[in-house]
Each structure stands twice: as structure tokens, then as C-alpha cells.
PDB file of C-alpha atoms in Angstrom:
ATOM      1  CA  MET X  46     -44.564 -17.689  -3.171  1.00 47.00           C
ATOM      2  CA  LYS X  47     -42.218 -14.914  -4.400  1.00 50.00           C
ATOM      3  CA  ILE X  48     -38.659 -15.809  -5.262  1.00 49.00           C
ATOM      4  CA  ARG X  49     -36.178 -13.322  -3.866  1.00 50.00           C
ATOM      5  CA  SER X  50     -33.120 -12.186  -5.845  1.00 50.00           C
ATOM      6  CA  SER X  51     -29.858 -14.041  -5.411  1.00 50.00           C
ATOM      7  CA  TRP X  52     -28.394 -10.943  -3.787  1.00 44.00           C
ATOM      8  CA  ARG X  53     -31.286 -10.930  -1.292  1.00 49.00           C
ATOM      9  CA  LEU X  54     -30.709 -14.598  -0.533  1.00 49.00           C
ATOM     10  CA  ARG X  55     -27.047 -13.888   0.208  1.00 53.00           C
ATOM     11  CA  HIS X  56     -27.954 -10.872   2.321  1.00 50.00           C
ATOM     12  CA  PRO X  57     -31.283 -11.697   4.046  1.00 54.00           C
ATOM     13  CA  LEU X  58     -31.139  -8.615   6.284  1.00 50.00           C
ATOM     14  CA  ALA X  59     -30.676  -6.142   3.427  1.00 52.00           C
ATOM     15  CA  ALA X  60     -33.448  -3.652   2.738  1.00 55.00           C
ATOM     16  CA  PRO X  61     -35.510  -4.089  -0.498  1.00 56.00           C
ATOM     17  CA  GLY X  62     -34.220  -0.767  -1.853  1.00 56.00           C
ATOM     18  CA  ALA X  63     -30.628  -1.798  -1.338  1.00 55.00           C
ATOM     19  CA  CYS X  64     -31.365  -5.041  -3.164  1.00 57.00           C
ATOM     20  CA  ARG X  65     -32.703  -3.189  -6.194  1.00 57.00           C
ATOM     21  CA  GLN X  66     -29.699  -0.855  -6.253  1.00 60.00           C
ATOM     22  CA  ALA X  67     -27.305  -3.799  -6.140  1.00 57.00           C
ATOM     23  CA  VAL X  68     -29.088  -5.475  -9.042  1.00 55.00           C
ATOM     24  CA  ARG X  69     -28.891  -2.263 -11.083  1.00 58.00           C
ATOM     25  CA  ARG X  70     -25.177  -1.918 -10.303  1.00 62.00           C
ATOM     26  CA  GLU X  71     -24.531  -5.484 -11.399  1.00 62.00           C
ATOM     27  CA  ALA X  72     -26.499  -4.944 -14.633  1.00 60.00           C
ATOM     28  CA  GLY X  73     -24.643  -1.695 -15.361  1.00 64.00           C
ATOM     29  CA  GLN X  74     -21.288  -3.332 -14.731  1.00 67.00           C
ATOM     30  CA  ALA X  75     -22.170  -6.184 -17.078  1.00 66.00           C
ATOM     31  CA  LEU X  76     -23.198  -3.697 -19.771  1.00 69.00           C
ATOM     32  CA  VAL X  77     -19.883  -1.829 -19.489  1.00 67.00           C
ATOM     33  CA  GLU X  78     -17.931  -5.093 -19.626  1.00 66.00           C
ATOM     34  CA  LEU X  79     -19.903  -6.170 -22.710  1.00 67.00           C
ATOM     35  CA  ALA X  80     -19.208  -2.850 -24.470  1.00 67.00           C
ATOM     36  CA  LEU X  81     -15.469  -3.116 -23.732  1.00 68.00           C
ATOM     37  CA  SER X  82     -15.386  -6.732 -24.879  1.00 70.00           C
ATOM     38  CA  ILE X  83     -17.182  -5.932 -28.153  1.00 72.00           C
ATOM     39  CA  THR X  84     -14.783  -3.047 -28.836  1.00 69.00           C
ATOM     40  CA  PHE X  85     -11.740  -5.242 -28.230  1.00 69.00           C
ATOM     41  CA  ILE X  86     -13.095  -8.138 -30.306  1.00 77.00           C
ATOM     42  CA  SER X  87     -14.025  -5.760 -33.154  1.00 70.00           C
ATOM     43  CA  LEU X  88     -10.487  -4.358 -33.139  1.00 71.00           C
ATOM     44  CA  LEU X  89      -9.012  -7.852 -33.333  1.00 74.00           C
ATOM     45  CA  LEU X  90     -11.337  -8.814 -36.197  1.00 78.00           C
ATOM     46  CA  GLY X  91     -10.527  -5.582 -38.035  1.00 71.00           C
ATOM     47  CA  ALA X  92      -6.788  -6.178 -37.638  1.00 76.00           C
ATOM     48  CA  ALA X  93      -7.195  -9.746 -38.899  1.00 83.00           C
ATOM     49  CA  ILE X  94      -9.110  -8.553 -41.968  1.00 83.00           C
ATOM     50  CA  ASP X  95      -6.563  -5.826 -42.770  1.00 83.00           C
ATOM     51  CA  LEU X  96      -3.587  -8.137 -42.307  1.00 85.00           C
ATOM     52  CA  GLY X  97      -5.263 -10.758 -44.493  1.00 87.00           C
ATOM     53  CA  LEU X  98      -5.842  -8.224 -47.274  1.00 87.00           C
ATOM     54  CA  ALA X  99      -2.297  -6.909 -46.884  1.00 88.00           C
ATOM     55  CA  TYR X 100      -0.954 -10.454 -47.270  1.00 91.00           C
ATOM     56  CA  LYS X 101      -3.105 -10.909 -50.365  1.00 91.00           C
ATOM     57  CA  THR X 102      -1.587  -7.704 -51.763  1.00 93.00           C
ATOM     58  CA  TYR X 103       1.902  -9.025 -51.035  1.00 95.00           C
ATOM     59  CA  GLN X 104       1.159 -12.337 -52.771  1.00 95.00           C
ATOM     60  CA  THR X 105      -0.188 -10.486 -55.813  1.00 94.00           C
ATOM     61  CA  LEU X 106       2.883  -8.250 -55.906  1.00 96.00           C
ATOM     62  CA  MET X 107       5.288 -11.155 -55.416  1.00 96.00           C
ATOM     63  CA  ASN X 108       3.742 -13.185 -58.256  1.00 96.00           C
ATOM     64  CA  ALA X 109       3.904 -10.258 -60.672  1.00 97.00           C
ATOM     65  CA  THR X 110       7.469  -9.418 -59.614  1.00 97.00           C
ATOM     66  CA  ALA X 111       8.559 -13.012 -60.238  1.00 97.00           C
ATOM     67  CA  GLU X 112       6.875 -12.892 -63.668  1.00 97.00           C
ATOM     68  CA  ALA X 113       8.888  -9.809 -64.647  1.00 97.00           C
ATOM     69  CA  GLY X 114      12.112 -11.302 -63.289  1.00 97.00           C
ATOM     70  CA  THR X 115      11.627 -14.590 -65.140  1.00 97.00           C
ATOM     71  CA  PHE X 116      10.958 -12.791 -68.415  1.00 97.00           C
ATOM     72  CA  LEU X 117      14.126 -10.695 -68.140  1.00 97.00           C
ATOM     73  CA  ALA X 118      16.249 -13.671 -67.070  1.00 97.00           C
ATOM     74  CA  LEU X 119      15.226 -15.427 -70.283  1.00 96.00           C
ATOM     75  CA  ASN X 120      15.033 -12.286 -72.437  1.00 95.00           C
ATOM     76  CA  PRO X 121      17.583  -9.784 -71.083  1.00 96.00           C
ATOM     77  CA  ALA X 122      17.440  -7.966 -74.427  1.00 94.00           C
ATOM     78  CA  VAL X 123      14.938  -8.296 -77.261  1.00 91.00           C
ATOM     79  CA  ASN X 124      15.267  -8.347 -81.019  1.00 90.00           C
ATOM     80  CA  CYS X 125      13.967  -4.941 -82.069  1.00 90.00           C
ATOM     81  CA  ASP X 126      13.510  -6.142 -85.649  1.00 89.00           C
ATOM     82  CA  THR X 127      10.829  -8.593 -84.542  1.00 87.00           C
ATOM     83  CA  HIS X 128       9.578  -6.621 -81.529  1.00 85.00           C
ATOM     84  CA  SER X 129       9.487  -3.076 -82.856  1.00 86.00           C
ATOM     85  CA  THR X 130       6.578  -2.138 -80.533  1.00 86.00           C
ATOM     86  CA  TRP X 131       8.572  -3.030 -77.436  1.00 88.00           C
ATOM     87  CA  CYS X 132      11.625  -1.124 -78.692  1.00 88.00           C
ATOM     88  CA  ALA X 133       9.755   1.999 -79.793  1.00 86.00           C
ATOM     89  CA  GLY X 134      11.898   4.966 -78.749  1.00 85.00           C
ATOM     90  CA  THR X 135      14.460   2.808 -76.984  1.00 90.00           C
ATOM     91  CA  ASP X 136      17.024   0.037 -77.525  1.00 92.00           C
ATOM     92  CA  ALA X 137      16.992  -3.753 -77.148  1.00 94.00           C
ATOM     93  CA  ILE X 138      17.476  -3.643 -73.360  1.00 95.00           C
ATOM     94  CA  GLY X 139      14.914  -0.865 -72.958  1.00 95.00           C
ATOM     95  CA  GLY X 140      12.483  -2.891 -75.052  1.00 95.00           C
ATOM     96  CA  ALA X 141      12.951  -5.893 -72.756  1.00 96.00           C
ATOM     97  CA  ASP X 142      12.378  -3.685 -69.716  1.00 96.00           C
ATOM     98  CA  ARG X 143       9.211  -2.249 -71.224  1.00 95.00           C
ATOM     99  CA  GLU X 144       7.805  -5.701 -71.921  1.00 95.00           C
ATOM    100  CA  ALA X 145       8.816  -6.926 -68.450  1.00 97.00           C
ATOM    101  CA  ARG X 146       6.918  -4.062 -66.804  1.00 97.00           C
ATOM    102  CA  ASN X 147       3.960  -4.738 -69.053  1.00 96.00           C
ATOM    103  CA  ARG X 148       3.978  -8.408 -68.035  1.00 96.00           C
ATOM    104  CA  PHE X 149       4.243  -7.333 -64.406  1.00 97.00           C
ATOM    105  CA  ARG X 150       1.186  -5.135 -64.763  1.00 97.00           C
ATOM    106  CA  GLU X 151      -0.904  -7.705 -66.625  1.00 95.00           C
ATOM    107  CA  GLU X 152       0.043 -10.746 -64.531  1.00 93.00           C
ATOM    108  CA  GLN X 153      -3.586 -10.893 -63.266  1.00 90.00           C
ATOM    109  CA  GLY X 154      -5.141  -9.759 -66.535  1.00 91.00           C
ATOM    110  CA  THR X 155      -5.808  -6.530 -68.369  1.00 91.00           C
ATOM    111  CA  ALA X 156      -8.879  -5.441 -66.361  1.00 90.00           C
ATOM    112  CA  LEU X 157      -8.639  -3.518 -63.094  1.00 89.00           C
ATOM    113  CA  HIS X 158     -10.527  -5.395 -60.387  1.00 81.00           C
ATOM    114  CA  GLY X 159     -10.297  -6.523 -56.778  1.00 77.00           C
ATOM    115  CA  SER X 160      -8.622  -4.958 -53.754  1.00 77.00           C
ATOM    116  CA  ALA X 161      -5.070  -5.570 -55.031  1.00 88.00           C
ATOM    117  CA  SER X 162      -4.106  -5.047 -58.656  1.00 94.00           C
ATOM    118  CA  THR X 163      -0.726  -4.521 -60.285  1.00 96.00           C
ATOM    119  CA  LEU X 164      -2.489  -2.176 -62.709  1.00 96.00           C
ATOM    120  CA  ASP X 165      -3.071   0.134 -59.735  1.00 96.00           C
ATOM    121  CA  LEU X 166       0.069   0.331 -57.605  1.00 96.00           C
ATOM    122  CA  ASN X 167      -1.105   3.352 -55.601  1.00 93.00           C
ATOM    123  CA  SER X 168      -4.483   1.683 -54.930  1.00 92.00           C
ATOM    124  CA  ASP X 169      -6.663   4.604 -55.965  1.00 92.00           C
ATOM    125  CA  ARG X 170      -8.833   2.376 -58.216  1.00 91.00           C
ATOM    126  CA  ILE X 171      -7.510   4.062 -61.386  1.00 94.00           C
ATOM    127  CA  ASP X 172      -5.145   2.460 -63.907  1.00 96.00           C
ATOM    128  CA  ASP X 173      -1.702   3.966 -63.284  1.00 96.00           C
ATOM    129  CA  THR X 174      -0.989   4.503 -66.984  1.00 95.00           C
ATOM    130  CA  THR X 175      -3.982   6.840 -67.387  1.00 95.00           C
ATOM    131  CA  GLN X 176      -2.953   9.461 -64.841  1.00 95.00           C
ATOM    132  CA  THR X 177      -0.153  11.693 -63.591  1.00 95.00           C
ATOM    133  CA  ILE X 178       1.141  10.655 -60.163  1.00 95.00           C
ATOM    134  CA  ASP X 179       3.517  12.717 -58.018  1.00 94.00           C
ATOM    135  CA  GLY X 180       4.086  14.959 -61.027  1.00 95.00           C
ATOM    136  CA  MET X 181       5.142  12.052 -63.256  1.00 96.00           C
ATOM    137  CA  ALA X 182       3.365  10.526 -66.243  1.00 95.00           C
ATOM    138  CA  GLY X 183       1.968   7.065 -65.607  1.00 93.00           C
ATOM    139  CA  TRP X 184       4.699   4.924 -67.189  1.00 94.00           C
ATOM    140  CA  VAL X 185       7.456   7.098 -65.718  1.00 95.00           C
ATOM    141  CA  TRP X 186       5.948   6.725 -62.242  1.00 97.00           C
ATOM    142  CA  ILE X 187       5.546   2.976 -62.748  1.00 96.00           C
ATOM    143  CA  GLY X 188       9.268   2.850 -63.493  1.00 96.00           C
ATOM    144  CA  THR X 189       9.956   4.196 -59.977  1.00 96.00           C
ATOM    145  CA  LYS X 190       7.801   1.444 -58.451  1.00 97.00           C
ATOM    146  CA  VAL X 191       9.008  -1.399 -60.674  1.00 97.00           C
ATOM    147  CA  LYS X 192      12.794  -1.014 -60.563  1.00 97.00           C
ATOM    148  CA  LEU X 193      14.891  -3.184 -62.880  1.00 97.00           C
ATOM    149  CA  ASP X 194      18.601  -3.534 -62.158  1.00 97.00           C
ATOM    150  CA  GLU X 195      21.546  -5.775 -62.927  1.00 97.00           C
ATOM    151  CA  ALA X 196      23.811  -7.372 -60.332  1.00 97.00           C
ATOM    152  CA  THR X 197      26.857  -9.616 -60.055  1.00 96.00           C
ATOM    153  CA  SER X 198      27.187 -12.569 -57.727  1.00 95.00           C
ATOM    154  CA  ASP X 199      29.022 -10.250 -55.318  1.00 94.00           C
ATOM    155  CA  ASP X 200      25.784  -8.316 -54.792  1.00 94.00           C
ATOM    156  CA  VAL X 201      23.599 -11.381 -54.374  1.00 95.00           C
ATOM    157  CA  THR X 202      22.789 -13.391 -51.267  1.00 93.00           C
ATOM    158  CA  MET X 203      21.012 -16.719 -50.884  1.00 91.00           C
ATOM    159  CA  SER X 204      18.780 -17.906 -48.054  1.00 89.00           C
ATOM    160  CA  GLY X 205      16.698 -21.051 -48.123  1.00 88.00           C
ATOM    161  CA  GLY X 206      17.466 -21.522 -51.809  1.00 87.00           C
ATOM    162  CA  VAL X 207      16.068 -18.073 -52.677  1.00 91.00           C
ATOM    163  CA  TYR X 208      18.219 -15.296 -54.133  1.00 94.00           C
ATOM    164  CA  GLY X 209      18.224 -11.850 -52.573  1.00 94.00           C
ATOM    165  CA  VAL X 210      20.370  -8.727 -52.659  1.00 93.00           C
ATOM    166  CA  SER X 211      22.564  -7.245 -49.987  1.00 86.00           C
ATOM    167  CA  ALA X 212      21.337  -4.326 -47.911  1.00 82.00           C
ATOM    168  CA  GLY X 213      21.771  -0.971 -49.624  1.00 87.00           C
ATOM    169  CA  PHE X 214      21.912  -2.487 -53.105  1.00 92.00           C
ATOM    170  CA  THR X 215      21.546   0.167 -55.817  1.00 91.00           C
ATOM    171  CA  GLY X 216      22.753  -1.719 -58.891  1.00 93.00           C
ATOM    172  CA  THR X 217      26.089  -2.801 -60.294  1.00 95.00           C
ATOM    173  CA  THR X 218      28.772  -0.931 -62.209  1.00 95.00           C
ATOM    174  CA  ASP X 219      29.994  -4.065 -63.982  1.00 96.00           C
ATOM    175  CA  SER X 220      29.877  -3.181 -67.690  1.00 96.00           C
ATOM    176  CA  ARG X 221      29.125  -6.692 -68.953  1.00 96.00           C
ATOM    177  CA  CYS X 222      26.319  -7.266 -66.463  1.00 97.00           C
ATOM    178  CA  LEU X 223      24.914  -3.846 -67.420  1.00 96.00           C
ATOM    179  CA  GLN X 224      24.913  -5.086 -71.018  1.00 96.00           C
ATOM    180  CA  ARG X 225      23.176  -8.214 -69.698  1.00 96.00           C
ATOM    181  CA  TYR X 226      25.706 -10.830 -70.550  1.00 96.00           C
ATOM    182  CA  ARG X 227      25.349 -14.083 -68.646  1.00 96.00           C
ATOM    183  CA  PHE X 228      28.823 -13.732 -67.105  1.00 96.00           C
ATOM    184  CA  ASN X 229      31.198 -10.848 -66.573  1.00 95.00           C
ATOM    185  CA  LEU X 230      34.880 -10.832 -67.545  1.00 95.00           C
ATOM    186  CA  ALA X 231      35.785 -12.437 -64.208  1.00 95.00           C
ATOM    187  CA  GLY X 232      33.442 -15.343 -64.952  1.00 95.00           C
ATOM    188  CA  LYS X 233      30.933 -14.300 -62.296  1.00 95.00           C
ATOM    189  CA  GLN X 234      27.208 -14.774 -62.887  1.00 97.00           C
ATOM    190  CA  CYS X 235      25.127 -11.736 -63.843  1.00 97.00           C
ATOM    191  CA  PHE X 236      21.651 -11.353 -62.343  1.00 97.00           C
ATOM    192  CA  ILE X 237      18.430  -9.460 -62.970  1.00 98.00           C
ATOM    193  CA  VAL X 238      16.978  -7.734 -59.909  1.00 97.00           C
ATOM    194  CA  VAL X 239      13.334  -6.630 -59.880  1.00 97.00           C
ATOM    195  CA  ARG X 240      12.225  -4.538 -56.890  1.00 97.00           C
ATOM    196  CA  THR X 241       8.604  -3.443 -56.663  1.00 97.00           C
ATOM    197  CA  GLU X 242       6.305  -1.489 -54.384  1.00 97.00           C
ATOM    198  CA  MET X 243       2.530  -1.331 -53.991  1.00 96.00           C
ATOM    199  CA  ILE X 244       0.521   0.792 -51.553  1.00 94.00           C
ATOM    200  CA  TYR X 245      -2.102  -0.896 -49.377  1.00 92.00           C
ATOM    201  CA  HIS X 246      -4.734   1.277 -47.677  1.00 88.00           C
ATOM    202  CA  PRO X 247      -5.941  -0.287 -44.397  1.00 86.00           C
ATOM    203  CA  TYR X 248      -9.722  -0.251 -44.182  1.00 78.00           C
ATOM    204  CA  ILE X 249     -10.440  -0.753 -40.485  1.00 75.00           C
ATOM    205  CA  THR X 250      -7.187  -0.222 -38.608  1.00 74.00           C
ATOM    206  CA  SER X 251      -5.966   2.859 -40.464  1.00 73.00           C
ATOM    207  CA  ARG X 252      -5.598   4.784 -37.191  1.00 70.00           C
ATOM    208  CA  LEU X 253      -3.168   2.138 -35.973  1.00 71.00           C
ATOM    209  CA  LEU X 254      -1.411   1.227 -39.217  1.00 69.00           C
ATOM    210  CA  GLY X 255      -1.703   4.547 -41.069  1.00 76.00           C
ATOM    211  CA  ASN X 256      -3.517   5.363 -44.299  1.00 84.00           C
ATOM    212  CA  ASN X 257      -0.696   4.109 -46.540  1.00 87.00           C
ATOM    213  CA  MET X 258       1.143   0.828 -45.984  1.00 90.00           C
ATOM    214  CA  PRO X 259       3.939   0.286 -48.558  1.00 93.00           C
ATOM    215  CA  ILE X 260       4.393  -3.375 -49.473  1.00 95.00           C
ATOM    216  CA  HIS X 261       7.600  -4.492 -51.222  1.00 96.00           C
ATOM    217  CA  ALA X 262       8.697  -7.528 -53.192  1.00 96.00           C
ATOM    218  CA  VAL X 263      12.021  -8.577 -54.716  1.00 96.00           C
ATOM    219  CA  SER X 264      12.875 -11.089 -57.413  1.00 97.00           C
ATOM    220  CA  VAL X 265      16.511 -11.960 -58.155  1.00 97.00           C
ATOM    221  CA  LYS X 266      17.213 -14.352 -61.018  1.00 96.00           C
ATOM    222  CA  PRO X 267      20.393 -15.322 -62.874  1.00 97.00           C
ATOM    223  CA  ILE X 268      20.524 -14.283 -66.529  1.00 97.00           C
ATOM    224  CA  VAL X 269      20.224 -17.453 -68.620  1.00 95.00           C
ATOM    225  CA  GLY X 270      19.378 -15.933 -72.005  1.00 90.00           C
ATOM    226  CA  GLY X 271      21.396 -13.659 -74.233  1.00 80.00           C
ATOM    227  CA  PRO X 272      25.131 -13.820 -75.064  1.00 76.00           C
TER     228      PRO X 272
END
């Protein structure tokens, strides 16, 4: 005994040709729905992967930024007599800045690897110090992406026990904080501010997020070393 299609059972008076057409329509509709579902699910998975990698980049940047900030808070200026390499061509504060940026870059190690590396802030898989970027030599360009500034307590905010800086902060004009004393003449605390930027290139959702996604991190720490 032949088993008729479910559509035929629901419509016993329908012609056999109509039954076959209905089955084909149902199959075609299911195929279209499957294609749309796969596209949507793939987009969600791609967004999840890109956001996960972007968060990894942020964590890498934040850790390195905190490393540079901690170093400068403890060593706002270096002894050029004992650290002549750091001070080459600059002064005690410049030597501390140079070492802080070096510690920022090498927070993960000295070898370039992985999808997020502080040795490669523009994410082109080439060590930043070995190339010219935006018309600037490597270390000069790095200086624009790893900004080191001083601040007074007037410039600093606190939220959840974490220091930050007020919107529009560009540095302080306080002479003692610029010389990296612990306190200025008014007795206010001086701070080190490290602001960094790394570029993340989305892999899957670049049409939605763009080819370049700047990721920023900030570390604000009170100066505890020095005079």
C-alpha cells in the first residue's frame, strides 16, 4: 500500500500534480529559511570572535600600560650615571620615559607573536621600531601612541578606587609636577598619566566595524618615588 504525502492527506481531493508542486514549494521555502538562518548565525559567531579578540587586545594594552605607569610612579627620573643607556641623548626624566616605553613594549616579551602585541601597535605584523609609520621613525611614532604626562590632583578623578583623568586632559602646567616631584608647592599630589592606543583589525566583521578599530587604555598613578 502506498503512503500518500501529508499534504495529500490534508487535501484528499487535490490532484497529484498539485501535491508535488506543494511539496517542492515547502522544500524550497525550507532551503531559503536555512540559508538565512546560517547567514545570521555566521554573522553572530563572527561578531563574537571579533569582539573576543578585541577584548584580548584591550587586556594586553591595559597590562602594558599599567606596567609603564607603575615604573614611572616608582622611577619618575633615573640616575643617568648608572643608567647611561636609558639617558642617551636625553636627561633623567627622558631616560625614565624611554625605559617606561621599553617596558610597555616588552611586557609580553621581546618576540613578536600572537594577534595582539605591544611590539606592533598598528597591527601590521612588523615591529614598530623597525619601520617608518605615518612619516615618523619607529620610536617617534611610538611616542605618539604611548603618551606620558604629569598631572596634579585637580586633573585626576577616581571611580571605583581607580584613578582616571578628566575629559580633555592634555597635561599639567604645574612646574613641580612637570619636574616629577611627589607634591607641588600647594601640597597637592603629582601623578603620572600613561595613555596608549593600539589598532585592532576586525577579521570577520570588518564591513560592520571598519578595517581599523582603535583601542585605548589609561593608567594614572601617584608619584611615590623621587624627591
